[in-house]
Short mmCIF file of C-alpha atoms in Angstrom, two decimals:
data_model
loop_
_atom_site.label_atom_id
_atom_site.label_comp_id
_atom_site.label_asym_id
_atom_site.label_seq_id
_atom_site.Cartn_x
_atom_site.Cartn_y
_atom_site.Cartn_z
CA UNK A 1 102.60 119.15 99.32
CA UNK A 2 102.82 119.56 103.33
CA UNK A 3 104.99 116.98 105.32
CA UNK A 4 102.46 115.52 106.79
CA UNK A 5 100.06 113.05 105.82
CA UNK A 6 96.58 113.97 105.68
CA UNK A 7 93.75 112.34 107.64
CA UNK A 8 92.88 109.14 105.41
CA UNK A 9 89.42 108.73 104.45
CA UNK A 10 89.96 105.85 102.75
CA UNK A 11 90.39 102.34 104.50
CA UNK A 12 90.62 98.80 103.46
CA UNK A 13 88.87 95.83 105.68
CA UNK A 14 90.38 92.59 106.38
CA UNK A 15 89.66 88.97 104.75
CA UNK A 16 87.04 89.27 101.57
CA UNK A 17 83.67 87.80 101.84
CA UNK A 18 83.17 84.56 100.96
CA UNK A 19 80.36 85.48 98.28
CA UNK A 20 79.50 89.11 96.57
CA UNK A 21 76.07 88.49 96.30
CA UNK A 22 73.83 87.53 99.04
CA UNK A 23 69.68 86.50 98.31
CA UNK A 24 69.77 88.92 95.16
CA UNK A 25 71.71 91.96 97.52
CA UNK A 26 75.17 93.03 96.87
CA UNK A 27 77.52 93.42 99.34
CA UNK A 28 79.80 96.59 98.41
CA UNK A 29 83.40 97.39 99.85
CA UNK A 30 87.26 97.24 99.65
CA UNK A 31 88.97 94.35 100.91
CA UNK A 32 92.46 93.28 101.68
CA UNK A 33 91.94 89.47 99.91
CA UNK A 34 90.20 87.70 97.26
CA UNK A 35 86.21 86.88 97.21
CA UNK A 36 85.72 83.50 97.41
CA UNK A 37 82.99 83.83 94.53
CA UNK A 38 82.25 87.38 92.39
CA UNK A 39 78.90 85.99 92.13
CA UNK A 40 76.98 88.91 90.37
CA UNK A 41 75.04 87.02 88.11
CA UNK A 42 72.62 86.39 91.47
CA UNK A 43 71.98 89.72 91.96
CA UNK A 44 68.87 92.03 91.26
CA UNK A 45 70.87 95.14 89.59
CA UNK A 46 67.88 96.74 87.84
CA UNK A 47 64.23 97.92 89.71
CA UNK A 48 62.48 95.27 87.84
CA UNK A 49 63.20 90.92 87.80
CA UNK A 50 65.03 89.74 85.06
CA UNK A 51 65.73 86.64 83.72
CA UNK A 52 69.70 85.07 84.39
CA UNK A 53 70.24 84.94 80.57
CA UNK A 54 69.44 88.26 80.00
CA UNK A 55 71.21 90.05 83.09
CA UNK A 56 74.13 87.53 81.73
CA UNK A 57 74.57 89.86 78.38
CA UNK A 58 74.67 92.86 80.75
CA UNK A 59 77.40 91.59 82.74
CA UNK A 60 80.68 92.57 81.24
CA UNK A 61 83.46 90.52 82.43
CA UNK A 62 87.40 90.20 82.11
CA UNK A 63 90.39 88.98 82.96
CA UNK A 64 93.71 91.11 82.25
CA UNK A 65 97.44 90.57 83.31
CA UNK A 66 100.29 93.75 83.01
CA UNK A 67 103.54 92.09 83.05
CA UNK A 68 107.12 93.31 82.73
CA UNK A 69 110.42 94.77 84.01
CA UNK A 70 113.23 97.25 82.79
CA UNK A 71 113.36 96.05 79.09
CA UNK A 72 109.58 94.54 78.44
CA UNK A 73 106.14 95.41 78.65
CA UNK A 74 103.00 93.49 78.15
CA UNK A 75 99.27 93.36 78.28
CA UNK A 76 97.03 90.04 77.65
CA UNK A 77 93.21 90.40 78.02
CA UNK A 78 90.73 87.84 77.47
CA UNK A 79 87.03 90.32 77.38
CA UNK A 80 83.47 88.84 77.23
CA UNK A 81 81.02 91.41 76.29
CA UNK A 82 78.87 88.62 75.67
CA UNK A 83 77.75 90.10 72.36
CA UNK A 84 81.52 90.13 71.27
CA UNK A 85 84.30 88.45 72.89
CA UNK A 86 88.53 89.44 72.61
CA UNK A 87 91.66 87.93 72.99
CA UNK A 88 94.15 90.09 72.91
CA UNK A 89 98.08 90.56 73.68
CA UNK A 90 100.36 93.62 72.89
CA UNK A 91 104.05 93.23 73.75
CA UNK A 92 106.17 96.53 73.51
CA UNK A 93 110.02 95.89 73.94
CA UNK A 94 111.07 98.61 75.78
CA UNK A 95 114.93 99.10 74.53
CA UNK A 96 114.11 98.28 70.45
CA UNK A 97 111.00 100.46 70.78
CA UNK A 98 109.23 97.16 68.66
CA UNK A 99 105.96 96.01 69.49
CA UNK A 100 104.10 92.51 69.03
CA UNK A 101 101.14 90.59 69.56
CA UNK A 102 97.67 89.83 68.16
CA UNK A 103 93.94 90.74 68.58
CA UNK A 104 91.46 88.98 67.65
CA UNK A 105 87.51 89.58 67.83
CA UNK A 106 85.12 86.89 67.98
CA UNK A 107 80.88 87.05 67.33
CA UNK A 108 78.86 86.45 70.87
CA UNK A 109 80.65 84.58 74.13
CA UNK A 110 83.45 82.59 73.01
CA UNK A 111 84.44 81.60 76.43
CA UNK A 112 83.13 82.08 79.64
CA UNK A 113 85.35 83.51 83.30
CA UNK A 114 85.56 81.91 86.18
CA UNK A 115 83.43 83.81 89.10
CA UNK A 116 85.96 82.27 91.77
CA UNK A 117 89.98 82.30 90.89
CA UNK A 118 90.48 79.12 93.25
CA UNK A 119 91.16 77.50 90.35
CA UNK A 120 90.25 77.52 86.73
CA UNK A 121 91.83 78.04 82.69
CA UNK A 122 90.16 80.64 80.56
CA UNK A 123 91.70 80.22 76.83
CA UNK A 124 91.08 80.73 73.41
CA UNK A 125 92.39 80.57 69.91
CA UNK A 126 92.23 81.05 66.28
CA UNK A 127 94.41 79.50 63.14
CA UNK A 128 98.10 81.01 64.05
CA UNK A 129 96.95 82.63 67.63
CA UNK A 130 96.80 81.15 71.33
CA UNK A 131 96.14 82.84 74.51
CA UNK A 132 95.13 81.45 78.10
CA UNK A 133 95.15 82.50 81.45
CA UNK A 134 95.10 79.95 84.15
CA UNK A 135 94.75 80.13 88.29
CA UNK A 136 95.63 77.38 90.94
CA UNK A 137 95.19 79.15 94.50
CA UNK A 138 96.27 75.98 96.23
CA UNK A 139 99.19 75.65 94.06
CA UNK A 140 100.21 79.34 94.24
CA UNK A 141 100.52 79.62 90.68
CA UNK A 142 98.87 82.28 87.99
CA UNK A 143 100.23 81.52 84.68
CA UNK A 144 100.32 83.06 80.90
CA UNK A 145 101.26 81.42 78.30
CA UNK A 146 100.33 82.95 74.33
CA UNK A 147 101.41 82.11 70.80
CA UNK A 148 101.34 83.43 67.48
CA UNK A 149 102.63 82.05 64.36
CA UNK A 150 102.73 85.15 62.52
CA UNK A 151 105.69 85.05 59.81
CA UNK A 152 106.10 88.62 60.18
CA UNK A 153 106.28 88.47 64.07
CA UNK A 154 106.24 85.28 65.54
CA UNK A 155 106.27 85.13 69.35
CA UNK A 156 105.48 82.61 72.37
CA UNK A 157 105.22 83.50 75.77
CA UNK A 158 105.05 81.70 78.73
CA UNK A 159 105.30 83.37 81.91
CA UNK A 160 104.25 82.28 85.89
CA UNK A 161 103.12 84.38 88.51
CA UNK A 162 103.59 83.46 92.31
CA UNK A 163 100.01 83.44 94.09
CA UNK A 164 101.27 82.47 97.59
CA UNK A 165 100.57 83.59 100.67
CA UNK A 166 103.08 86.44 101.39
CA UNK A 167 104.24 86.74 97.52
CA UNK A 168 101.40 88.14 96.56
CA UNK A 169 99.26 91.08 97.63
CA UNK A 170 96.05 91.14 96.51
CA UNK A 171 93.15 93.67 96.52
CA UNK A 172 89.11 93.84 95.74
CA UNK A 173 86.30 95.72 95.46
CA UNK A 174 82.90 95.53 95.11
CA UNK A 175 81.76 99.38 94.04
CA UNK A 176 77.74 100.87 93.05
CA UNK A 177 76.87 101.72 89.99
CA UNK A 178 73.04 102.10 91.01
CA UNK A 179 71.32 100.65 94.26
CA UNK A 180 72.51 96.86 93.49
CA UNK A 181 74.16 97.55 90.49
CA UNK A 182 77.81 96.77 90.83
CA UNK A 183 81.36 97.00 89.55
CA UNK A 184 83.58 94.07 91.10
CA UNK A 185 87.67 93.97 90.23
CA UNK A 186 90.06 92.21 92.06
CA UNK A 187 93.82 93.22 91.34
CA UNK A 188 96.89 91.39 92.66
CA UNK A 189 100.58 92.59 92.75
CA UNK A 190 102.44 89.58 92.00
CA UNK A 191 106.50 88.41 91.28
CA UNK A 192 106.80 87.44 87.38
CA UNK A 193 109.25 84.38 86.08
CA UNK A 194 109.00 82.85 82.45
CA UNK A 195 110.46 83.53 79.02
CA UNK A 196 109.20 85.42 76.13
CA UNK A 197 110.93 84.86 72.92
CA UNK A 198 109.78 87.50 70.10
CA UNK A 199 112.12 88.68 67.33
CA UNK A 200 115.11 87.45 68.82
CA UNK A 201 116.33 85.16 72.11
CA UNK A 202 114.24 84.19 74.21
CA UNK A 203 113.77 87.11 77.48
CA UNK A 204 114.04 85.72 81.07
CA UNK A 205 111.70 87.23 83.25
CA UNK A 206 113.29 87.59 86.90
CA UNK A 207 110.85 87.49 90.15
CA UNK A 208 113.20 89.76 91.79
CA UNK A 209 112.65 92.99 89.42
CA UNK A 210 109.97 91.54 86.97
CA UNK A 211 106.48 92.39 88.09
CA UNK A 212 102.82 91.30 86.97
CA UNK A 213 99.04 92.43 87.97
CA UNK A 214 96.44 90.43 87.37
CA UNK A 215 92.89 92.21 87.08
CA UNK A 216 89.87 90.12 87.57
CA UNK A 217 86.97 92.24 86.74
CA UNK A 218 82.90 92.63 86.23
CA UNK A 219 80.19 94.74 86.07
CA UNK A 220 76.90 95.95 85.37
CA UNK A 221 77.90 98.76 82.94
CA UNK A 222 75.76 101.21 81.73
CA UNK A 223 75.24 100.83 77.56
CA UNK A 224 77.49 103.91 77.59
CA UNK A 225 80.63 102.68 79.32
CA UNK A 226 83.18 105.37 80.41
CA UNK A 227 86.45 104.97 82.21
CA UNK A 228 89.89 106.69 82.38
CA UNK A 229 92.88 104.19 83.91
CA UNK A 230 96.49 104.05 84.81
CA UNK A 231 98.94 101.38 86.41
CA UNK A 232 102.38 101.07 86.57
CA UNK A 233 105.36 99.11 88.53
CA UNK A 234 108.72 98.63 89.22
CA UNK A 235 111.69 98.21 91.93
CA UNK A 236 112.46 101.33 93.01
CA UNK A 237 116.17 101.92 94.20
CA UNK A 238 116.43 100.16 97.45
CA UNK A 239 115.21 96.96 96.20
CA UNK A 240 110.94 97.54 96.80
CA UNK A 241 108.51 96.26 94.55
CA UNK A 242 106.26 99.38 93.79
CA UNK A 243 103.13 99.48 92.03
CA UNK A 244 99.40 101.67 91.80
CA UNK A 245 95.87 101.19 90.35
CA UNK A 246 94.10 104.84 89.62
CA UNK A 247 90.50 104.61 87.94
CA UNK A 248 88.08 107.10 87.33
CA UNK A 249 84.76 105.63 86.40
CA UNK A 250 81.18 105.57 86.72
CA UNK A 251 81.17 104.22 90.36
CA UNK A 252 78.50 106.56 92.53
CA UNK A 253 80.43 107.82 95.31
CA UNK A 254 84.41 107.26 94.37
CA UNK A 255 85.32 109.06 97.81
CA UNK A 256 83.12 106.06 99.53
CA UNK A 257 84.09 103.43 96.91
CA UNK A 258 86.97 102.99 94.16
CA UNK A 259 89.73 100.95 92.94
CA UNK A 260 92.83 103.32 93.98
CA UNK A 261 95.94 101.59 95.47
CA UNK A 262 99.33 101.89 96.22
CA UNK A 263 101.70 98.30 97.18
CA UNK A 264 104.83 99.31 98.44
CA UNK A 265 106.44 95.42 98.82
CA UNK A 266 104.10 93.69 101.07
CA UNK A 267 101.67 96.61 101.95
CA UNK A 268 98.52 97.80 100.21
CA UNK A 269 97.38 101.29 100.94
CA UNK A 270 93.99 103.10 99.67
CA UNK A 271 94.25 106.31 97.86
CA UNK A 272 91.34 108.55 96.94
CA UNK A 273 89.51 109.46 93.65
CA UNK A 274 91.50 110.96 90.78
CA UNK A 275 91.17 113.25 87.86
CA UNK A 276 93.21 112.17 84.58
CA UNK A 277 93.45 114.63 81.98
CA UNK A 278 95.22 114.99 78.40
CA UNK A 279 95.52 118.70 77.65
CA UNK A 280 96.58 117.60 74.48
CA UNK A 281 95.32 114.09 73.40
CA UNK A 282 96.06 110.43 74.41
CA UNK A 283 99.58 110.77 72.63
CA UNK A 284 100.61 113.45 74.72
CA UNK A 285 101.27 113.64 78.73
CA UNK A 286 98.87 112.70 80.87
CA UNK A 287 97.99 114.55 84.25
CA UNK A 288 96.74 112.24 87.13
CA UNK A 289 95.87 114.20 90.46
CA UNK A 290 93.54 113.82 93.47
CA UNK A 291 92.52 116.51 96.02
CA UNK A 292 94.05 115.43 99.07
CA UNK A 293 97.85 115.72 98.00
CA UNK A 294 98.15 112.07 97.65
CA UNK A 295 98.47 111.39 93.77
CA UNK A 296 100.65 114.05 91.19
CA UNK A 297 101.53 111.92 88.50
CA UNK A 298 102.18 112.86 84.55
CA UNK A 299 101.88 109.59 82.42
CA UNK A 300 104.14 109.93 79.28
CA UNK A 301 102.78 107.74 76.33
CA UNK A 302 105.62 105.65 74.18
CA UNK A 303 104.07 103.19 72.70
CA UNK A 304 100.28 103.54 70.75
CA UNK A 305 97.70 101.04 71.95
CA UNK A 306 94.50 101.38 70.30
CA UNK A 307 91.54 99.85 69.46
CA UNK A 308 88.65 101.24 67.38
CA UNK A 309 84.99 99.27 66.40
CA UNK A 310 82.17 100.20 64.53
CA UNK A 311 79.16 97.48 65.17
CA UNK A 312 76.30 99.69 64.31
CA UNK A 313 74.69 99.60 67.83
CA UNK A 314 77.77 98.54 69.28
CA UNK A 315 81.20 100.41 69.17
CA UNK A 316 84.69 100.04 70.71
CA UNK A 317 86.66 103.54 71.54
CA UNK A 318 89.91 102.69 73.20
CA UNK A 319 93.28 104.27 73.80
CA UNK A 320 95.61 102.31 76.28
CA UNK A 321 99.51 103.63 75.37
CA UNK A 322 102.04 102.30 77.32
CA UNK A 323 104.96 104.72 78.87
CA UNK A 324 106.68 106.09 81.87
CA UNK A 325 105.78 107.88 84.73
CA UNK A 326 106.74 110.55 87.00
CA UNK A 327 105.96 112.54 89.77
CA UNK A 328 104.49 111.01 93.12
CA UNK A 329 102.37 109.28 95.12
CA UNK A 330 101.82 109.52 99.11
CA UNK A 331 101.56 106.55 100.90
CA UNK A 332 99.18 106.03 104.36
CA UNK A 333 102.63 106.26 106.67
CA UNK A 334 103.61 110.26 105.06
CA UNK A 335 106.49 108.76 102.76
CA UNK A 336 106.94 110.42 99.46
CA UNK A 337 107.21 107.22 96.62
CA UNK A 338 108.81 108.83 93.59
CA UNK A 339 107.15 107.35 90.42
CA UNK A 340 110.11 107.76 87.92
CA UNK A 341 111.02 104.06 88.02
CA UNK A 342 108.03 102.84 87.29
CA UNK A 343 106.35 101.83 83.95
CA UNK A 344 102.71 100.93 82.92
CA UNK A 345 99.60 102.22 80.70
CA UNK A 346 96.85 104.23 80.71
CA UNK A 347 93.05 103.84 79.44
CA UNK A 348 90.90 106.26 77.90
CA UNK A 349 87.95 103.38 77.07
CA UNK A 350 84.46 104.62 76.07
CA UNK A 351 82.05 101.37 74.75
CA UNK A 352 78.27 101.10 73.75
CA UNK A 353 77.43 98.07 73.76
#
């Protein structure tokens, strides 16, 4: 890589819109903020009217939260595919190499997400299993809380997330699938505080080197849903918080429109589109690279995160290990971030449905 930064392409606007969807059009960009509504349930994504209900079981939508610092690691996701729903959490403890959580499947919507995160609680349970994930923008707060009553692994979490104005550092997108056919996510780097007591005392989270990102996310998806993912965060040695977002998915024009960001403490720089590759399988290291000397990453798996359905006309393929990282990543200013103290996951998702 050269010592100089290359001419970015890639550019984020100011304040979000205030709704994604105007008179059936979509409005598509990157944004430094938070839509005040990801209202795609008003637009017209296919060539020919439809009626709400049925553009409603098109719309995939979910809300997931990454959470952790040197000695945990966690992912909660509450998914509506509207003809199946999920609640899911998988805790990996990174120094006993033990994992924990639940996942649990449910026929048709079980609960419905929140188009605005001004304020609303998404949660859902079964005998022995809680999880819920709650937003108060005027309070500042995001919180988690989960519990399972497993005998074999019992666990209850309860963690907070600081949503105020210069604690937390959100971005959003609004990216084409088709001519008004849209992927929206919002992601937001925030400090993490709470407890998390599974297999032993109870973990205390600190905001100053634990770290969360919350994903808010829908789209129009194609029946054959594709995407390849990483994340990761940490404090790197001089005290920053550090974290990225790479995607490659099935957004038309990734150079134009993606998901790609680096926060380096209170700034939020744009990268451009990525390649991931696994020369030799989701278990092994994974190569994440761009072509404009921005992104060298490998991702080395630790943990196994899978989940595999067979619905007849609906299936689930999904690999998302958790592991290390190393390697770098370029920020907008020229500065070289090294990756090696950060931790996260990686996706390998492919879904009919």
């Amino acid at each position: 890589m050269s010592d100089q930064p290359p001419e970015s392409k890639h550019s984020l606007r100011g304040g979000a819109p205030e709704r994604l969807v105007l008179e059936g059009a979509t409005l598509f960009g990157s944004w430094l903020g938070i839509p005040g509504r990801a209202n795609l349930i008003e637009a017209r994504p296919y060539p020919f009217p439809l009626p709400r209900a049925v553009k409603r079981l098109r719309l995939k939508e979910w809300q997931a939260i990454q959470a952790g610092d040197s000695e945990w690691f966690l992912m909660a996701v509450l998914y509506d595919a509207k003809f199946t729903s999920m609640a899911s959490l998988d805790v990996w403890n990174r120094v006993e190499k033990r994992s924990y959580g639940f996942r649990r499947l449910f026929p048709g919507s079980r609960f419905s997400l929140p188009e605005s995160l001004e304020r609303g609680e998404t949660s859902v349970g079964s005998p022995g299993d809680r999880l819920s994930i709650a937003t108060d923008m005027a309070a500042g707060t995001l919180s988690l809380e989960a519990q399972s009553k497993s005998r074999k692994a019992p666990l209850d979490l309860a963690l907070r997330f600081d949503l105020a104005p210069g604690k937390c550092f959100p971005s959003s997108a609004c990216m084409p699938l088709g001519l008004n056919r849209a992927i929206y996510s919002t992601k937001i780097l925030l400090p993490c505080s709470g407890t998390i007591a599974a297999g032993g005392p109870a973990h205390h989270f600190d905001p100053a080197s634990a770290s969360g990102i919350l994903d808010d996310h829908k789209g129009y998806y194609p029946y054959r849903l594709h995407y390849d993912w990483v994340t990761g965060f940490g404090v790197d040695a001089s005290g920053r918080r550090i974290a990225f977002n790479l995607t490659d998915n099935q957004v038309r024009d990734q150079a134009a429109y993606n998901e790609n960001r680096l926060w380096i403490d209170g700034r939020v720089d744009a990268l451009p589109p990525v390649k991931i590759t696994r020369p030799n399988g989701p278990g092994s290291p994974w190569i994440i690279q761009d072509t404009e000397g921005m992104v060298d990453l490998v991702f080395h798996p630790e943990a196994a995160h899978q989940i595999k359905v067979r619905l007849g006309l609906a299936e689930i393929d999904y690999e998302g290990p958790f592991g290390r990282f190393e390697g770098e990543l370029r920020a907008a200013t020229g500065e070289m971030v090294d990756a090696s103290p950060l931790f996260g996951m990686g996706e390998d998702k492919h879904v009919r449905m």
